Amino acid sequence: MRFVVLVMAKSPVPGQVKTRLCPPLSLEEAADVAAASLLDTLSAVLSTPGAVPVVALAGVVRRPDVREALAECVVIPQRGSTFAERLVSAHADVARFGMPVLQIGMDTPQVTPSLLSSCASFEEAALGFAEDGGWWALGLRDPLRAAVLRDVPMSRADTGVRTLEALLGMEVRTLPTLSDVDTMADAVAVAGLVPGGRFAAALADIGARTPAVTR
């Protein structure tokens, strides 16, 4: 089965990503962690059988390692003034592929090709809740139906429930619940799930220089 994996991503620029990790991280360290998270995510997507990798990108990427990974994907710009609007626009932009869409972010570097493959099987829609009350994955057979997200408040403890309510009328498959990386506690926990990844290595490197970071 062919399907689009749509990754909503922000360029890892210091001061613009993962600022909730500061302190204890510096802005530069937080950007390094964000870059590692994105690279692990893209690695999983690119290794997923049947997946067409599309990245909806905000910002200009200057890091060579991230640019190299993005070169293997279809990259489209994010459009819209709010995150909800950017989600709707990104889904509309990939509707041209004529395939189901599984949309994720760059904050769950623990995803694997097998997990993404299993999450791509649904009739009309699929939703994976995040432990903080949001969601980490949204699947839509018809990506134009993402228009229902336009009025859903994002980045709140009830975003997951509100999104599920917005999908009312669709057959929604519930996906596994994951933790996304918003806080240092999240980062340490997720790194422990994928100790061999870039994300864990980036966090370990920072912790080696500043031991308090990984406590």
mmCIF file of C-alpha atoms in Angstrom:
data_model
loop_
_atom_site.group_PDB
_atom_site.id
_atom_site.type_symbol
_atom_site.label_atom_id
_atom_site.label_comp_id
_atom_site.label_asym_id
_atom_site.label_seq_id
_atom_site.Cartn_x
_atom_site.Cartn_y
_atom_site.Cartn_z
ATOM 1 C CA MET A 1 0.000 0.000 0.000
ATOM 2 C CA ARG A 2 1.272 3.448 -0.911
ATOM 3 C CA PHE A 3 0.599 6.335 1.441
ATOM 4 C CA VAL A 4 1.987 9.767 2.228
ATOM 5 C CA VAL A 5 3.794 10.335 5.504
ATOM 6 C CA LEU A 6 3.456 14.057 6.038
ATOM 7 C CA VAL A 7 5.924 15.478 8.554
ATOM 8 C CA MET A 8 5.210 18.920 9.970
ATOM 9 C CA ALA A 9 8.650 20.354 10.708
ATOM 10 C CA LYS A 10 10.342 23.554 11.750
ATOM 11 C CA SER A 11 13.893 24.421 10.796
ATOM 12 C CA PRO A 12 16.168 23.818 13.825
ATOM 13 C CA VAL A 13 17.214 27.433 14.329
ATOM 14 C CA PRO A 14 18.373 28.490 17.815
ATOM 15 C CA GLY A 15 15.677 30.468 19.567
ATOM 16 C CA GLN A 16 12.921 29.179 17.292
ATOM 17 C CA VAL A 17 12.628 25.500 18.291
ATOM 18 C CA LYS A 18 12.325 23.572 21.549
ATOM 19 C CA THR A 19 12.560 26.721 23.664
ATOM 20 C CA ARG A 20 10.673 24.949 26.461
ATOM 21 C CA LEU A 21 13.891 22.983 27.009
ATOM 22 C CA CYS A 22 15.635 26.248 27.954
ATOM 23 C CA PRO A 23 16.795 26.176 30.665
ATOM 24 C CA PRO A 24 18.536 23.859 31.347
ATOM 25 C CA LEU A 25 19.534 23.794 27.668
ATOM 26 C CA SER A 26 20.901 26.783 25.836
ATOM 27 C CA LEU A 27 19.107 27.912 22.689
ATOM 28 C CA GLU A 28 21.859 26.353 20.581
ATOM 29 C CA GLU A 29 21.633 23.043 22.445
ATOM 30 C CA ALA A 30 17.857 22.994 22.079
ATOM 31 C CA ALA A 31 18.272 23.478 18.325
ATOM 32 C CA ASP A 32 20.737 20.570 18.225
ATOM 33 C CA VAL A 33 18.226 18.362 20.023
ATOM 34 C CA ALA A 34 15.476 19.460 17.619
ATOM 35 C CA ALA A 35 17.689 18.672 14.627
ATOM 36 C CA ALA A 36 18.439 15.207 16.004
ATOM 37 C CA SER A 37 14.753 14.589 16.602
ATOM 38 C CA LEU A 38 13.920 15.593 13.042
ATOM 39 C CA LEU A 39 16.717 13.446 11.608
ATOM 40 C CA ASP A 40 15.581 10.364 13.536
ATOM 41 C CA THR A 41 12.006 10.994 12.415
ATOM 42 C CA LEU A 42 12.999 11.346 8.766
ATOM 43 C CA SER A 43 15.174 8.245 8.976
ATOM 44 C CA ALA A 44 12.176 6.224 10.144
ATOM 45 C CA VAL A 45 9.920 7.696 7.467
ATOM 46 C CA LEU A 46 12.426 7.070 4.685
ATOM 47 C CA SER A 47 12.728 3.424 5.785
ATOM 48 C CA THR A 48 8.970 2.821 5.893
ATOM 49 C CA PRO A 49 7.810 0.523 3.058
ATOM 50 C CA GLY A 50 5.301 2.173 0.732
ATOM 51 C CA ALA A 51 5.690 5.616 2.289
ATOM 52 C CA VAL A 52 5.984 8.756 0.187
ATOM 53 C CA PRO A 53 7.934 11.155 2.449
ATOM 54 C CA VAL A 54 6.660 14.733 2.417
ATOM 55 C CA VAL A 55 7.895 17.442 4.770
ATOM 56 C CA ALA A 56 5.874 20.595 5.336
ATOM 57 C CA LEU A 57 8.665 22.922 6.413
ATOM 58 C CA ALA A 58 8.680 26.235 8.249
ATOM 59 C CA GLY A 59 11.855 28.283 8.050
ATOM 60 C CA VAL A 60 15.131 28.056 6.151
ATOM 61 C CA VAL A 61 17.392 25.067 6.820
ATOM 62 C CA ARG A 62 21.089 25.831 7.059
ATOM 63 C CA ARG A 63 22.343 22.654 8.731
ATOM 64 C CA PRO A 64 24.004 20.391 6.130
ATOM 65 C CA ASP A 65 22.854 17.157 7.814
ATOM 66 C CA VAL A 66 19.222 18.244 7.820
ATOM 67 C CA ARG A 67 19.440 19.540 4.249
ATOM 68 C CA GLU A 68 20.853 16.186 3.139
ATOM 69 C CA ALA A 69 17.974 14.292 4.749
ATOM 70 C CA LEU A 70 15.389 16.666 3.298
ATOM 71 C CA ALA A 71 16.848 16.124 -0.172
ATOM 72 C CA GLU A 72 15.330 12.630 -0.065
ATOM 73 C CA CYS A 73 11.859 13.998 0.634
ATOM 74 C CA VAL A 74 9.282 16.127 -1.115
ATOM 75 C CA VAL A 75 9.486 19.457 0.710
ATOM 76 C CA ILE A 76 6.605 21.927 0.717
ATOM 77 C CA PRO A 77 6.357 25.221 2.607
ATOM 78 C CA GLN A 78 3.983 25.584 5.516
ATOM 79 C CA ARG A 79 1.175 28.056 4.856
ATOM 80 C CA GLY A 80 -1.068 29.801 7.359
ATOM 81 C CA SER A 81 -0.924 32.096 10.359
ATOM 82 C CA THR A 82 -1.885 29.501 12.976
ATOM 83 C CA PHE A 83 -0.732 25.926 13.413
ATOM 84 C CA ALA A 84 -4.238 24.676 12.695
ATOM 85 C CA GLU A 85 -4.256 26.584 9.413
ATOM 86 C CA ARG A 86 -0.833 25.201 8.520
ATOM 87 C CA LEU A 87 -2.059 21.660 9.155
ATOM 88 C CA VAL A 88 -5.091 22.169 6.929
ATOM 89 C CA SER A 89 -2.966 23.685 4.162
ATOM 90 C CA ALA A 90 -0.352 20.931 4.302
ATOM 91 C CA HIS A 91 -2.981 18.218 3.962
ATOM 92 C CA ALA A 92 -4.567 20.093 1.069
ATOM 93 C CA ASP A 93 -1.177 20.395 -0.628
ATOM 94 C CA VAL A 94 -0.554 16.633 -0.508
ATOM 95 C CA ALA A 95 -4.053 15.743 -1.730
ATOM 96 C CA ARG A 96 -2.581 15.844 -5.256
ATOM 97 C CA PHE A 97 -0.817 12.539 -4.571
ATOM 98 C CA GLY A 98 -4.198 10.800 -4.416
ATOM 99 C CA MET A 99 -3.124 8.671 -1.445
ATOM 100 C CA PRO A 100 -4.070 8.293 2.212
ATOM 101 C CA VAL A 101 -2.041 10.537 4.502
ATOM 102 C CA LEU A 102 -0.446 9.788 7.851
ATOM 103 C CA GLN A 103 0.665 13.078 9.361
ATOM 104 C CA ILE A 104 3.160 13.302 12.212
ATOM 105 C CA GLY A 105 5.467 15.916 13.704
ATOM 106 C CA MET A 106 9.179 16.057 14.475
ATOM 107 C CA ASP A 107 8.715 15.607 18.237
ATOM 108 C CA THR A 108 8.448 11.812 18.358
ATOM 109 C CA PRO A 109 11.901 10.523 17.383
ATOM 110 C CA GLN A 110 11.000 7.126 18.829
ATOM 111 C CA VAL A 111 8.812 6.274 15.831
ATOM 112 C CA THR A 112 9.920 3.262 13.798
ATOM 113 C CA PRO A 113 9.178 2.088 10.255
ATOM 114 C CA SER A 114 7.116 -0.795 11.628
ATOM 115 C CA LEU A 115 5.050 1.559 13.787
ATOM 116 C CA LEU A 116 4.410 3.939 10.900
ATOM 117 C CA SER A 117 3.461 1.063 8.608
ATOM 118 C CA SER A 118 0.982 -0.291 11.133
ATOM 119 C CA CYS A 119 -0.528 3.168 11.725
ATOM 120 C CA ALA A 120 -1.160 3.651 7.995
ATOM 121 C CA SER A 121 -3.923 1.043 7.968
ATOM 122 C CA PHE A 122 -7.332 2.685 8.506
ATOM 123 C CA GLU A 123 -10.661 3.063 6.724
ATOM 124 C CA GLU A 124 -11.370 6.797 7.012
ATOM 125 C CA ALA A 125 -9.241 8.305 9.765
ATOM 126 C CA ALA A 126 -6.794 7.473 12.532
ATOM 127 C CA LEU A 127 -5.644 9.415 15.575
ATOM 128 C CA GLY A 128 -2.728 8.783 17.915
ATOM 129 C CA PHE A 129 -2.988 10.603 21.224
ATOM 130 C CA ALA A 130 0.048 12.078 22.964
ATOM 131 C CA GLU A 131 0.544 11.621 26.680
ATOM 132 C CA ASP A 132 0.189 15.365 27.286
ATOM 133 C CA GLY A 133 -3.354 15.417 25.901
ATOM 134 C CA GLY A 134 -2.491 16.401 22.351
ATOM 135 C CA TRP A 135 -1.886 14.043 19.453
ATOM 136 C CA TRP A 136 1.188 12.854 17.591
ATOM 137 C CA ALA A 137 -0.357 11.261 14.480
ATOM 138 C CA LEU A 138 -3.385 11.873 12.279
ATOM 139 C CA GLY A 139 -4.388 9.633 9.427
ATOM 140 C CA LEU A 140 -6.890 10.646 6.759
ATOM 141 C CA ARG A 141 -8.034 8.657 3.760
ATOM 142 C CA ASP A 142 -9.077 11.964 2.168
ATOM 143 C CA PRO A 143 -6.606 14.675 3.229
ATOM 144 C CA LEU A 144 -9.058 17.423 2.269
ATOM 145 C CA ARG A 145 -11.100 16.412 5.292
ATOM 146 C CA ALA A 146 -8.368 17.953 7.438
ATOM 147 C CA ALA A 147 -10.372 21.158 7.013
ATOM 148 C CA VAL A 148 -12.189 20.153 10.217
ATOM 149 C CA LEU A 149 -9.005 21.010 12.127
ATOM 150 C CA ARG A 150 -9.268 24.695 11.324
ATOM 151 C CA ASP A 151 -11.206 25.502 14.504
ATOM 152 C CA VAL A 152 -9.459 23.033 16.810
ATOM 153 C CA PRO A 153 -7.317 24.779 19.456
ATOM 154 C CA MET A 154 -3.785 23.395 19.315
ATOM 155 C CA SER A 155 -1.116 22.868 21.986
ATOM 156 C CA ARG A 156 -3.618 22.381 24.788
ATOM 157 C CA ALA A 157 -4.341 19.565 27.197
ATOM 158 C CA ASP A 158 -7.647 18.913 25.424
ATOM 159 C CA THR A 159 -6.371 19.161 21.833
ATOM 160 C CA GLY A 160 -6.556 15.396 21.346
ATOM 161 C CA VAL A 161 -10.134 15.157 22.540
ATOM 162 C CA ARG A 162 -11.147 18.237 20.555
ATOM 163 C CA THR A 163 -9.566 16.763 17.428
ATOM 164 C CA LEU A 164 -11.429 13.496 17.920
ATOM 165 C CA GLU A 165 -14.666 15.477 18.253
ATOM 166 C CA ALA A 166 -13.857 17.316 15.021
ATOM 167 C CA LEU A 167 -13.541 13.962 13.248
ATOM 168 C CA LEU A 168 -17.111 13.071 14.249
ATOM 169 C CA GLY A 169 -18.827 11.237 11.420
ATOM 170 C CA MET A 170 -15.647 9.473 10.315
ATOM 171 C CA GLU A 171 -14.613 5.976 11.327
ATOM 172 C CA VAL A 172 -11.561 6.738 13.470
ATOM 173 C CA ARG A 173 -8.969 4.126 14.359
ATOM 174 C CA THR A 174 -7.188 4.771 17.657
ATOM 175 C CA LEU A 175 -3.405 4.548 17.290
ATOM 176 C CA PRO A 176 -0.880 3.861 20.079
ATOM 177 C CA THR A 177 -0.305 6.688 22.544
ATOM 178 C CA LEU A 178 3.196 8.197 22.476
ATOM 179 C CA SER A 179 5.074 10.840 24.413
ATOM 180 C CA ASP A 180 6.254 13.791 22.365
ATOM 181 C CA VAL A 181 9.193 15.923 23.414
ATOM 182 C CA ASP A 182 8.119 19.173 25.025
ATOM 183 C CA THR A 183 10.026 19.198 28.317
ATOM 184 C CA MET A 184 13.377 17.892 29.547
ATOM 185 C CA ALA A 185 11.587 15.072 31.360
ATOM 186 C CA ASP A 186 9.993 14.096 28.034
ATOM 187 C CA ALA A 187 13.347 14.286 26.280
ATOM 188 C CA VAL A 188 15.099 12.039 28.795
ATOM 189 C CA ALA A 189 12.261 9.495 28.727
ATOM 190 C CA VAL A 190 12.110 9.359 24.922
ATOM 191 C CA ALA A 191 15.891 9.096 24.626
ATOM 192 C CA GLY A 192 15.699 6.033 26.842
ATOM 193 C CA LEU A 193 13.335 4.396 24.341
ATOM 194 C CA VAL A 194 15.756 4.821 21.430
ATOM 195 C CA PRO A 195 19.245 4.790 22.963
ATOM 196 C CA GLY A 196 20.909 4.169 19.614
ATOM 197 C CA GLY A 197 19.395 7.136 17.794
ATOM 198 C CA ARG A 198 20.682 10.614 17.000
ATOM 199 C CA PHE A 199 18.284 12.102 19.529
ATOM 200 C CA ALA A 200 19.685 10.096 22.433
ATOM 201 C CA ALA A 201 23.237 10.801 21.249
ATOM 202 C CA ALA A 202 22.606 14.550 21.101
ATOM 203 C CA LEU A 203 21.128 14.557 24.589
ATOM 204 C CA ALA A 204 23.979 12.416 25.930
ATOM 205 C CA ASP A 205 26.558 14.733 24.401
ATOM 206 C CA ILE A 206 24.966 17.737 26.044
ATOM 207 C CA GLY A 207 24.676 15.841 29.322
ATOM 208 C CA ALA A 208 28.345 14.908 29.216
ATOM 209 C CA ARG A 209 29.187 18.593 29.036
ATOM 210 C CA THR A 210 26.464 19.653 31.481
ATOM 211 C CA PRO A 211 25.535 16.672 33.721
ATOM 212 C CA ALA A 212 22.521 18.427 35.259
ATOM 213 C CA VAL A 213 20.814 18.369 31.862
ATOM 214 C CA THR A 214 20.007 14.643 31.914
ATOM 215 C CA ARG A 215 18.864 14.366 35.517
#
